[in-house]
CSV table of C-alpha atoms in Angstrom, one decimal:
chain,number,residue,atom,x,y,z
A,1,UNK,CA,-7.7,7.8,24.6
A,2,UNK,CA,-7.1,9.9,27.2
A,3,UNK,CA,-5.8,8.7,31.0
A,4,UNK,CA,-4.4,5.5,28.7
A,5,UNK,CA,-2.3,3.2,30.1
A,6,UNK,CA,1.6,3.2,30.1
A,7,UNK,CA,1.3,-0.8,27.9
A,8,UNK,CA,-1.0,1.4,25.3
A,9,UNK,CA,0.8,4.3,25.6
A,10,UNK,CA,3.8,2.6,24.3
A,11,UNK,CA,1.8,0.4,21.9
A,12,UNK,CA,1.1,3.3,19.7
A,13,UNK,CA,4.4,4.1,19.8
A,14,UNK,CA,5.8,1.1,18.4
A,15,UNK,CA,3.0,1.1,16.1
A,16,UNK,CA,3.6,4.4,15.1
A,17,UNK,CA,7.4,4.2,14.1
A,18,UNK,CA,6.5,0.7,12.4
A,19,UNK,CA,3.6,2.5,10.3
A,20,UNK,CA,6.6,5.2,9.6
A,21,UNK,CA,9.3,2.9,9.0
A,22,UNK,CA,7.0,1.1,6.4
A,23,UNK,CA,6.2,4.2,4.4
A,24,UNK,CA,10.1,5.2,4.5
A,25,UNK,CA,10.1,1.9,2.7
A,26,UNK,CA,7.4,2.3,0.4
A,27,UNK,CA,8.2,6.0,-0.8
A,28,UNK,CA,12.1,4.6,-1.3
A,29,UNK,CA,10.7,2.2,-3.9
A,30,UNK,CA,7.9,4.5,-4.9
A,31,UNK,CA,10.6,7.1,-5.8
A,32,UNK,CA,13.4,4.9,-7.5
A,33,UNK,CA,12.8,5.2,-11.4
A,34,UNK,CA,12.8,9.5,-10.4
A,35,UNK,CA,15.9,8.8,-8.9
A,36,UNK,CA,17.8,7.4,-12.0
A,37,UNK,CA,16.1,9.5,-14.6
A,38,UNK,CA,19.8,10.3,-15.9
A,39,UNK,CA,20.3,7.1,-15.9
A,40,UNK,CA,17.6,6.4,-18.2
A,41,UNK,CA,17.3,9.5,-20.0
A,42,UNK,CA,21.4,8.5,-21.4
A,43,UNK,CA,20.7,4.9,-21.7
A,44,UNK,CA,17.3,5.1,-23.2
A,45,UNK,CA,18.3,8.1,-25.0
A,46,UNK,CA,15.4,9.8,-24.1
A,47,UNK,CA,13.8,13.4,-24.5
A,48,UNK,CA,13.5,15.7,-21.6
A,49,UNK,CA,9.2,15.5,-22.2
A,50,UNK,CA,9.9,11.7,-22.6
A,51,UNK,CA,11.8,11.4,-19.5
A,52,UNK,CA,9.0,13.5,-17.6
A,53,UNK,CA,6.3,11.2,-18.9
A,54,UNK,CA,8.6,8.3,-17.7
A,55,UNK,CA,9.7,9.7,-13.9
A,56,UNK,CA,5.3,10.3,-13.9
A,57,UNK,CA,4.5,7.2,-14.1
A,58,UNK,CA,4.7,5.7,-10.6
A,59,UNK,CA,2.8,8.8,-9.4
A,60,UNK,CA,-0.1,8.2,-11.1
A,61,UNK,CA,-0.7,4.7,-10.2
A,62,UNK,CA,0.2,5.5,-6.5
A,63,UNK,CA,-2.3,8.6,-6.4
A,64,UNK,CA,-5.5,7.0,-7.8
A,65,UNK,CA,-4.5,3.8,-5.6
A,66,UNK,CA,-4.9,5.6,-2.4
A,67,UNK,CA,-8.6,6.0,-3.1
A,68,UNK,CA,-9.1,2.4,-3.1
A,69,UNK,CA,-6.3,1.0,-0.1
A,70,UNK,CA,-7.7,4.3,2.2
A,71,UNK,CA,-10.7,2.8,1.8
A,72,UNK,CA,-9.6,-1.1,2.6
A,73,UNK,CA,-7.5,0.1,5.1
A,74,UNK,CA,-11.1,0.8,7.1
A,75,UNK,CA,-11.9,-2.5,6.3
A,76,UNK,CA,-9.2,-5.0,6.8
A,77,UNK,CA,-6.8,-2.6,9.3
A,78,UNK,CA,-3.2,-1.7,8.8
A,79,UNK,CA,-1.5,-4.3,9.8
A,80,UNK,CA,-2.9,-6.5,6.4
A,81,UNK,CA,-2.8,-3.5,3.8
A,82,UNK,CA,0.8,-2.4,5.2
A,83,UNK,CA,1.9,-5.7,4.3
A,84,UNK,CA,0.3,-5.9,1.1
A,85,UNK,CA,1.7,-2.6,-0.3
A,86,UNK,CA,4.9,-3.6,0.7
A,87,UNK,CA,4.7,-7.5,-0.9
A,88,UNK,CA,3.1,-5.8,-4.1
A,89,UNK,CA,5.6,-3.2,-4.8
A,90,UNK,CA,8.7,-6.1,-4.9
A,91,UNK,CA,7.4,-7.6,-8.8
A,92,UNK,CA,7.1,-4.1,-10.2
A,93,UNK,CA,10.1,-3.2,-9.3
A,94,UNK,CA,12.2,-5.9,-10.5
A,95,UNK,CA,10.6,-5.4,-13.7
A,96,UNK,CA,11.5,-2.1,-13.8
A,97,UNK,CA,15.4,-3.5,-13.1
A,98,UNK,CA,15.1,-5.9,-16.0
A,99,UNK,CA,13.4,-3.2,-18.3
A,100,UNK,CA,16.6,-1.4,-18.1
A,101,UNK,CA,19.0,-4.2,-17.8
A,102,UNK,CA,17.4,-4.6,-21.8
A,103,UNK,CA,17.2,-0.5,-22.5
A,104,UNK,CA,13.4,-1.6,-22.7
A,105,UNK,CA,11.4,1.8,-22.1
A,106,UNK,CA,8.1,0.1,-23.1
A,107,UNK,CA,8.8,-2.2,-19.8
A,108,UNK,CA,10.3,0.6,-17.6
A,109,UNK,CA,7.2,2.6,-18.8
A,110,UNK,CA,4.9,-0.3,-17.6
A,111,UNK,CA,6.3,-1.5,-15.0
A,112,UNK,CA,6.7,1.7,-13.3
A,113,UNK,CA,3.4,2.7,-13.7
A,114,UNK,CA,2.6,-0.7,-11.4
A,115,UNK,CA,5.4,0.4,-9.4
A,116,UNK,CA,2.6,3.5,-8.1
A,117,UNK,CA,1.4,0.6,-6.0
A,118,UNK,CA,4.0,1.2,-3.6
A,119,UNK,CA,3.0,4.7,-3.4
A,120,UNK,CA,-0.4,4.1,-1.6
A,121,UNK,CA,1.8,3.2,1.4
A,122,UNK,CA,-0.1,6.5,2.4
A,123,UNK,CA,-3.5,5.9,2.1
A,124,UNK,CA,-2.6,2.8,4.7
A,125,UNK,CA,-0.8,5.1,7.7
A,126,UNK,CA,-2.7,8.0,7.8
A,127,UNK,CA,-6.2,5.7,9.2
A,128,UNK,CA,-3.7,3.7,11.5
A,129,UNK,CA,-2.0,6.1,13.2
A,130,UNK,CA,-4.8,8.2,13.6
A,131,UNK,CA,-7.0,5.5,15.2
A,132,UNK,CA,-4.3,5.5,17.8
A,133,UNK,CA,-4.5,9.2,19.1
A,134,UNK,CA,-6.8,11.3,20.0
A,135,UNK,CA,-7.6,13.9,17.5
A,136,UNK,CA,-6.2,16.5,20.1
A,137,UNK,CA,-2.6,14.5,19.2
A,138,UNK,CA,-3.7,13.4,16.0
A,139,UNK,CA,-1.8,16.4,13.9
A,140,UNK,CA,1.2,14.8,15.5
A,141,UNK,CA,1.0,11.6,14.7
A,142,UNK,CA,-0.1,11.8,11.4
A,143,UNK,CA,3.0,14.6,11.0
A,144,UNK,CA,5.5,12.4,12.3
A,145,UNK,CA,4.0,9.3,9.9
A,146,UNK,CA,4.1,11.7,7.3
A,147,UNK,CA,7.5,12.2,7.8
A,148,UNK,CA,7.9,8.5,6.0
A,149,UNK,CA,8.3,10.5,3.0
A,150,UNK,CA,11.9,10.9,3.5
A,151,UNK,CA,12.1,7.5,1.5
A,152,UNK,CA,12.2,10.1,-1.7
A,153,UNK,CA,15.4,11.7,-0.1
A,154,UNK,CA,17.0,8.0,1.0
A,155,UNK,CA,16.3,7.0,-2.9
A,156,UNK,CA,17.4,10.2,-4.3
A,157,UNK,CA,20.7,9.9,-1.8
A,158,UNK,CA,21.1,6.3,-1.8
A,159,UNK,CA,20.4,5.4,-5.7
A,160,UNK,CA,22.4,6.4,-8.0
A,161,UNK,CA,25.2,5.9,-5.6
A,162,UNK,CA,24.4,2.3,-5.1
A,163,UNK,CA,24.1,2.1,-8.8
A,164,UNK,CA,27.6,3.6,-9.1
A,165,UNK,CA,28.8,0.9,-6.4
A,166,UNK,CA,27.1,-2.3,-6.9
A,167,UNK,CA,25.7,-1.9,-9.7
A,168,UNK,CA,21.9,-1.2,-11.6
A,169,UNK,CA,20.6,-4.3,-10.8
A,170,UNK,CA,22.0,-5.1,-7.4
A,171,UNK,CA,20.2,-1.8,-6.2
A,172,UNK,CA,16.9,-3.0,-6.9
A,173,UNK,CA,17.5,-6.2,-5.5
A,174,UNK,CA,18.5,-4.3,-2.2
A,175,UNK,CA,15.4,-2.7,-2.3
A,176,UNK,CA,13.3,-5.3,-3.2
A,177,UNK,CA,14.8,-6.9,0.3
A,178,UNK,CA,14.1,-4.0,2.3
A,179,UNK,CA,10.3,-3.8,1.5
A,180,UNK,CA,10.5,-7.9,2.2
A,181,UNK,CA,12.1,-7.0,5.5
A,182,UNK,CA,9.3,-4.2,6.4
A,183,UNK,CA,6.5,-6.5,5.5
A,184,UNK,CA,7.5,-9.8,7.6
A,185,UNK,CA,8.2,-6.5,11.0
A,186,UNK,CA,4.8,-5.0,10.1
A,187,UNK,CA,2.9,-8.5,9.8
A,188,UNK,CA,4.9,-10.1,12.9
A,189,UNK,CA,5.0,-6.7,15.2
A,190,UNK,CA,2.1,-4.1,14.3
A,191,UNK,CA,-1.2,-4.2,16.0
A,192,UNK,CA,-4.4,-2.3,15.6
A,193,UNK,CA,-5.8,0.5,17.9
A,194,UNK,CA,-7.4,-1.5,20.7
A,195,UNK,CA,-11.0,0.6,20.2
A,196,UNK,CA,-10.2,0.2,16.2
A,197,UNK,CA,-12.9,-1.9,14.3
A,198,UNK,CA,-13.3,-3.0,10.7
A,199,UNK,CA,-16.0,-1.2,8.5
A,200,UNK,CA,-17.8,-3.2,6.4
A,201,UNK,CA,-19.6,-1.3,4.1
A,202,UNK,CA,-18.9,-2.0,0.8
A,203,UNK,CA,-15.5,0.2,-0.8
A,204,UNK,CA,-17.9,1.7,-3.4
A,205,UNK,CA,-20.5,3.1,-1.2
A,206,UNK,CA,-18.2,3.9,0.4
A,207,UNK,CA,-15.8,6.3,-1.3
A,208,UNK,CA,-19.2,7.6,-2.8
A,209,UNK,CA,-20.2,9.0,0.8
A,210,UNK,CA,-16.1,10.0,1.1
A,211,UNK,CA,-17.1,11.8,-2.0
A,212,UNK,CA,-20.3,13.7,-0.8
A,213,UNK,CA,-18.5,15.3,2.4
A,214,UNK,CA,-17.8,18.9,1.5
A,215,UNK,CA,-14.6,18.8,3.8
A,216,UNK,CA,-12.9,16.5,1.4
A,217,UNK,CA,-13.2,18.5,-1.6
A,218,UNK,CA,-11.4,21.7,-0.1
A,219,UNK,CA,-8.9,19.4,1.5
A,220,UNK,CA,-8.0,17.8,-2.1
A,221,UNK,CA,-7.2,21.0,-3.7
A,222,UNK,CA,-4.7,22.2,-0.5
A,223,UNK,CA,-3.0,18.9,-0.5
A,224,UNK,CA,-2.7,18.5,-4.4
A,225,UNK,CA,-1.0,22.1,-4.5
A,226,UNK,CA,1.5,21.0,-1.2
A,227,UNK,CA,2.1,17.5,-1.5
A,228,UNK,CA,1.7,17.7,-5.1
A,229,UNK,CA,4.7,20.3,-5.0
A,230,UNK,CA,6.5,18.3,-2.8
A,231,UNK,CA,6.2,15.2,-4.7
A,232,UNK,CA,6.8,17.1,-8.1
A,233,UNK,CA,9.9,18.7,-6.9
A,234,UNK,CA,11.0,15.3,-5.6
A,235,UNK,CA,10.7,13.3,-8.7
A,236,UNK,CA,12.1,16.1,-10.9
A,237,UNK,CA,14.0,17.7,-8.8
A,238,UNK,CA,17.2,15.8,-10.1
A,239,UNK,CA,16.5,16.5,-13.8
A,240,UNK,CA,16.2,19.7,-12.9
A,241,UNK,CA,19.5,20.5,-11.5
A,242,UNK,CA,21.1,18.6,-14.0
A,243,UNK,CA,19.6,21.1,-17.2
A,244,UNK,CA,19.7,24.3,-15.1
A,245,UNK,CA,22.9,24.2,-13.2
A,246,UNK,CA,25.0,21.3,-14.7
A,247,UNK,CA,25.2,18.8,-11.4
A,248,UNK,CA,26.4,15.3,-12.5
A,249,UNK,CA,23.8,12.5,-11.2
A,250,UNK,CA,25.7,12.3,-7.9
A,251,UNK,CA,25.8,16.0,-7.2
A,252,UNK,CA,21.9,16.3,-8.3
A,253,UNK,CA,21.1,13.8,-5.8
A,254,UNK,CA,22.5,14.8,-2.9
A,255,UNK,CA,20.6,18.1,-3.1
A,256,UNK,CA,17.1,16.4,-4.2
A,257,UNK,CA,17.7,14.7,-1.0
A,258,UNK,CA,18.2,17.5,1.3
A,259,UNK,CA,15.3,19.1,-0.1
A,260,UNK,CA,13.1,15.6,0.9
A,261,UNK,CA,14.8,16.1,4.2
A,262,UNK,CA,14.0,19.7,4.7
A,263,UNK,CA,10.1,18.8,3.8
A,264,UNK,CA,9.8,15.4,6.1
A,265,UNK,CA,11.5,18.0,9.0
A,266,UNK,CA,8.9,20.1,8.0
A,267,UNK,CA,5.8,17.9,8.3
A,268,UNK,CA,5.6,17.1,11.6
A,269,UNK,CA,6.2,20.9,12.6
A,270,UNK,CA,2.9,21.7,10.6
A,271,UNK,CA,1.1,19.0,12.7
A,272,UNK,CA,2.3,20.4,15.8
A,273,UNK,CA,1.6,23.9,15.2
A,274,UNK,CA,-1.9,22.8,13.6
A,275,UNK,CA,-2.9,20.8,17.2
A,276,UNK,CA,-1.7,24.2,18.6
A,277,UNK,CA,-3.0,26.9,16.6
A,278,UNK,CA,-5.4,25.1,13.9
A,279,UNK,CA,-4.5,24.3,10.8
A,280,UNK,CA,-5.6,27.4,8.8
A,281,UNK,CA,-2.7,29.7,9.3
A,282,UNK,CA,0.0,27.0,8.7
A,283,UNK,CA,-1.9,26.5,5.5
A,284,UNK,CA,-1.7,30.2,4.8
A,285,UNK,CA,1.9,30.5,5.9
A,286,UNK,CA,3.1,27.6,3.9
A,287,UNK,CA,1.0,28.7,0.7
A,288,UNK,CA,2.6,32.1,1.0
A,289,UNK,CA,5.7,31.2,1.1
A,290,UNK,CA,5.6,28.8,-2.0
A,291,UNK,CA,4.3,31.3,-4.0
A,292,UNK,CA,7.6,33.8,-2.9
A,293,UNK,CA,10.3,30.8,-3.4
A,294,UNK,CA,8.4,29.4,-6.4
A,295,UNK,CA,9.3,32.7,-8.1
A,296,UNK,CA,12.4,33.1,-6.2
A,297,UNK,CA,13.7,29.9,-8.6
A,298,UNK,CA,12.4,31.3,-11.5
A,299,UNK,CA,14.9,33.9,-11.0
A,300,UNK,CA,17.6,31.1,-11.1
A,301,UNK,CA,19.8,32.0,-8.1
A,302,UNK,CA,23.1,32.1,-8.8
A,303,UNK,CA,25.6,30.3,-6.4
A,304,UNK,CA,25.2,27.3,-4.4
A,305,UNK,CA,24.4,28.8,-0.7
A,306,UNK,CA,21.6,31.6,-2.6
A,307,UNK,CA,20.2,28.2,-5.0
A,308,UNK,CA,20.6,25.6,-2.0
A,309,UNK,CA,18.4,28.0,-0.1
A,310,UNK,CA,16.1,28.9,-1.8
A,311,UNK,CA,15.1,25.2,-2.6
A,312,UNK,CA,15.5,24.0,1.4
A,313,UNK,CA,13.3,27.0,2.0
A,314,UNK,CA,10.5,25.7,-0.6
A,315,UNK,CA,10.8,22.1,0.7
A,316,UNK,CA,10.3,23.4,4.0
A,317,UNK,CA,7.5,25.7,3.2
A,318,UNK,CA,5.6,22.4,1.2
A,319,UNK,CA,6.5,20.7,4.5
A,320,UNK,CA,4.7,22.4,6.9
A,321,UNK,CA,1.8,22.6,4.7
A,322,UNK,CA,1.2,18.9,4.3
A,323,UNK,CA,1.5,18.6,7.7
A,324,UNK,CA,-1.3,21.4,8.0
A,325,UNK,CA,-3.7,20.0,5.3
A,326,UNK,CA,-3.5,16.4,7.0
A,327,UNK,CA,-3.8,17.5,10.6
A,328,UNK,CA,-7.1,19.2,9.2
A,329,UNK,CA,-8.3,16.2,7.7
A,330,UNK,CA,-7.6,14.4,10.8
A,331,UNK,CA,-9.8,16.6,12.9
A,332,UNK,CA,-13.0,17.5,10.6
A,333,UNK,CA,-13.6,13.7,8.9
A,334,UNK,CA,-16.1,12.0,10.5
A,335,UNK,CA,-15.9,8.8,12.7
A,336,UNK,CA,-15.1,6.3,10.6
A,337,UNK,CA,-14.7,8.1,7.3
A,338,UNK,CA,-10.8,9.0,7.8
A,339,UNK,CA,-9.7,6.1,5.8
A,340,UNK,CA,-11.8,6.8,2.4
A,341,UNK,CA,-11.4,10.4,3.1
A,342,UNK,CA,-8.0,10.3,3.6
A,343,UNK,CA,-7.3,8.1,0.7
A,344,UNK,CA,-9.3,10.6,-1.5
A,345,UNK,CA,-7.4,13.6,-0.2
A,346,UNK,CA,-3.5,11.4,-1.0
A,347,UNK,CA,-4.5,10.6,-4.0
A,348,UNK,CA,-5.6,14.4,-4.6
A,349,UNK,CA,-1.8,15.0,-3.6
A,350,UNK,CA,-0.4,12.4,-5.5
A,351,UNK,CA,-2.2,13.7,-8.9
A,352,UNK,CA,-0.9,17.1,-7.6
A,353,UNK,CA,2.9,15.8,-8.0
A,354,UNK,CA,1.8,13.8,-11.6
A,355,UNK,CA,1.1,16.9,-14.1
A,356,UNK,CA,3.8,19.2,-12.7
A,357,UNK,CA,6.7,17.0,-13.9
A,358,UNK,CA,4.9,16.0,-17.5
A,359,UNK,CA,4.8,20.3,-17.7
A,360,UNK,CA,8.2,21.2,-16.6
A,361,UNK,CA,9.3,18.9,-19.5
A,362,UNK,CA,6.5,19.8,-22.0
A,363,UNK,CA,7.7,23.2,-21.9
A,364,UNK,CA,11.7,23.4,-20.8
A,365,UNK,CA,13.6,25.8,-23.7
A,366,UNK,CA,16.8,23.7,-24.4
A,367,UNK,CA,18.2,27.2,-26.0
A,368,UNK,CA,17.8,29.0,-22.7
A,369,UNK,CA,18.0,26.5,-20.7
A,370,UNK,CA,15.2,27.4,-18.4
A,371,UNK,CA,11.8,26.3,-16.9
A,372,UNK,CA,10.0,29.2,-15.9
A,373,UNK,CA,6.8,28.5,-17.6
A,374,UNK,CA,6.7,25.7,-15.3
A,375,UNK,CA,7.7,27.6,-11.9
A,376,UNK,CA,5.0,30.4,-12.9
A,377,UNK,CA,2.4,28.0,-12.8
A,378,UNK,CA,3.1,27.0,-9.8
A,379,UNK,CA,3.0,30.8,-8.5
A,380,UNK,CA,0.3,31.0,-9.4
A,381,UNK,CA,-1.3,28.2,-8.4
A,382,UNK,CA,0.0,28.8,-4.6
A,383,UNK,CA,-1.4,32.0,-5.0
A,384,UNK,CA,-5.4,31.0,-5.7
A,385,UNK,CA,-4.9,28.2,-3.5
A,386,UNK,CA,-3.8,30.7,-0.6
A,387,UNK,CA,-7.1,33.1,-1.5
A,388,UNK,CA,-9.1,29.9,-1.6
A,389,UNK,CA,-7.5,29.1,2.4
A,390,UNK,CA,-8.6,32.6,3.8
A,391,UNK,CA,-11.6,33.0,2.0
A,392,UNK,CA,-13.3,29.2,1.0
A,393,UNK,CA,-12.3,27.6,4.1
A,394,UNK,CA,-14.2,28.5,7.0
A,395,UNK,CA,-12.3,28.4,10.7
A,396,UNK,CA,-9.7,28.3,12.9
A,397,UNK,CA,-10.7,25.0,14.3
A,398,UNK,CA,-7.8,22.9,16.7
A,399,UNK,CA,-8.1,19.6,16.8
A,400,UNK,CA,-8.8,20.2,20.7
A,401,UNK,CA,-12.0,22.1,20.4
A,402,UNK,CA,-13.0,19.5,17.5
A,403,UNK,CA,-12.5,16.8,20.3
A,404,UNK,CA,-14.3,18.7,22.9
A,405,UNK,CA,-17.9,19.4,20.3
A,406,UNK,CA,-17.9,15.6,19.7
């Protein structure tokens, strides 16, 4: 798209912060029964495992889902599946609101898990926007629509004081209006790439071919250890603070949301530096640096400047690394395989973020009050993903010299 004219320049543009704006939306929703897992854990009187199994469950269904919508997206555009993610999520989450209107977990439990819907927002952005840059600009763009996943810090902000305000209810209603509003902007406003055309090979084919491209592998096991981090730390992140360091749900929060901020600032960074340098070292650097912090909260810093730190530092290390992985993915999938691909590789992510959380409260000592088995893992998972960067993943491609080979 290069030389491309000032109405297209600012087409993607628009299209671009709408795709954005959406997933904002759809990681808000995505994000909200994480949020309130005090809320349920005192109401539902649940376990800390049993709260973990419950804060999981959106995850899952929005992981696996990507693999499907990426692929759809190829076929039916952006424009349709945004809309459709965003309609979708609305009945889930109201049943979630009445499950805990009646202390129900059995219908928190199920709804939420149909709640996941509104996690494959990005599967559905990362095809779109990419369709509208050249993959010389493409780590921005699918950087700055990455950064959509500062919904997880608006919820973990926004919720539980809205609950506190206008109540349990009213906050999902507000919600539920939101993702209303985004769908009728995204269905009235957005507009595909002017060279983008619909696929039409059959889903299952396919993801089968997504499957059989050895690129998508490698990038799966990156972006489950980044973005699973990132979305493991976001769901649990409040849970966490309150059984380590006492915060009330307020307090907790606040802080889950400034580490979501520090990680959607992040994102775009790793895109920018990945169109500059290649992706490999900003996957090396971010890896290296979760495995350092990862341990550096095992230590349980003591003090809220040393804690608050440490956690904006891992947030923005995880960051810079989804940014990375996706800015790769952007530049070595084939023409007209980035949405299948691309839906295989979220999902990968999403899956990363579902075990983490079910592990941290599978194995949290009450008596000590600590989670290090938990923050080892993750050590040392960093750690053989980082040797698996420098020595399985061959390169240091940019997007530029991609661009100029084709």
């Amino acid at each position: 798209m290069s030389g491309t004219s000032p109405a297209v320049t600012s087409g993607r543009t628009l299209n671009l912060v709408l795709a954005t704006a959406a997933s904002v939306a759809g990681f808000w929703a995505w994000n909200s029964v994480a949020t309130l897992g005090a809320f349920y854990t005192q109401n539902l009187e649940l376990t800390p495992a049993t709260t973990g199994i419950l804060v999981a469950m959106p995850v899952f269904v929005g992981s696996l889902g990507r693999i499907v919508v990426g692929a759809l997206t190829d076929k039916y555009g952006g424009r349709a599946m945004f809309s459709f993610v965003l309609l979708a999520s609305i009945i889930p989450l109201m049943l979630v609101a009445i499950g805990g209107l009646l202390s129900s977990f059995a219908l928190v439990l199920g709804a939420g898990l149909l709640l996941g819907v509104a996690g494959t927002v990005f599967a559905v952005g990362i095809p779109f926007v990419s369709a509208w840059y050249d993959p010389s600009r493409r780590g921005f763009a699918t950087g700055v629509f990455g950064a959509g996943m500062g919904g997880t810090a608006l919820a973990a902000f926004l919720n539980p004081r809205l609950v506190a305000g206008i109540g349990y209810f009213p906050t999902h209603l507000l919600i539920a209006g939101v993702l209303a509003a985004m769908a009728a902007l995204v269905w009235f406003l957005m507009k595909e790439a002017p060279d983008w055309e619909p696929h039409h090979v059959p889903v299952v084919p396919k993801l089968l071919d997504a499957a059989r491209t050895p690129v998508t592998w490698k990038m799966c096991f990156l972006y489950a250890v980044v973005f699973g981090g990132f979305v493991s730390f976001a769901t649990y992140l409040p849970t966490y603070l309150r059984d380590v360091y006492s915060f009330d749900p307020a307090g907790a929060g606040a802080r889950t949301a400034g580490f979501a901020l520090a990680a959607v600032l992040a994102r775009p960074i790793g895109g920018v530096l990945a169109d500059k340098f290649g992706p490999k070292p900003v996957v090396v650097t971010s890896l290296a640096a979760v495995a350092v912090l990862a341990w550096v909260v095992n230590m349980r810093p003591d003090g809220e400047i040393p804690a608050g730190l440490t956690f904006v530092g891992m947030a923005a290390a995880l960051g810079l690394g989804t940014g990375g992985v996706f800015a790769w993915v952007g530049v070595l999938a084939p023409q007209g395989k980035v949405g299948s691909i691309s839906g295989v590789v979220s999902a990968a992510g999403g899956l990363g973020g579902y075990f983490p959380p079910l592990i941290m409260g599978a194995t949290y000592d009450a008596a000590t009050r600590s989670y290090s088995i938990g923050l080892l893992l993750l050590v040392a998972t960093a750690l053989a993903a980082l040797a698996f960067t420098v020595w399985g993943v061959q390169g240091r491609v940019t997007a530029a010299k991609v661009q100029e080979a084709r």
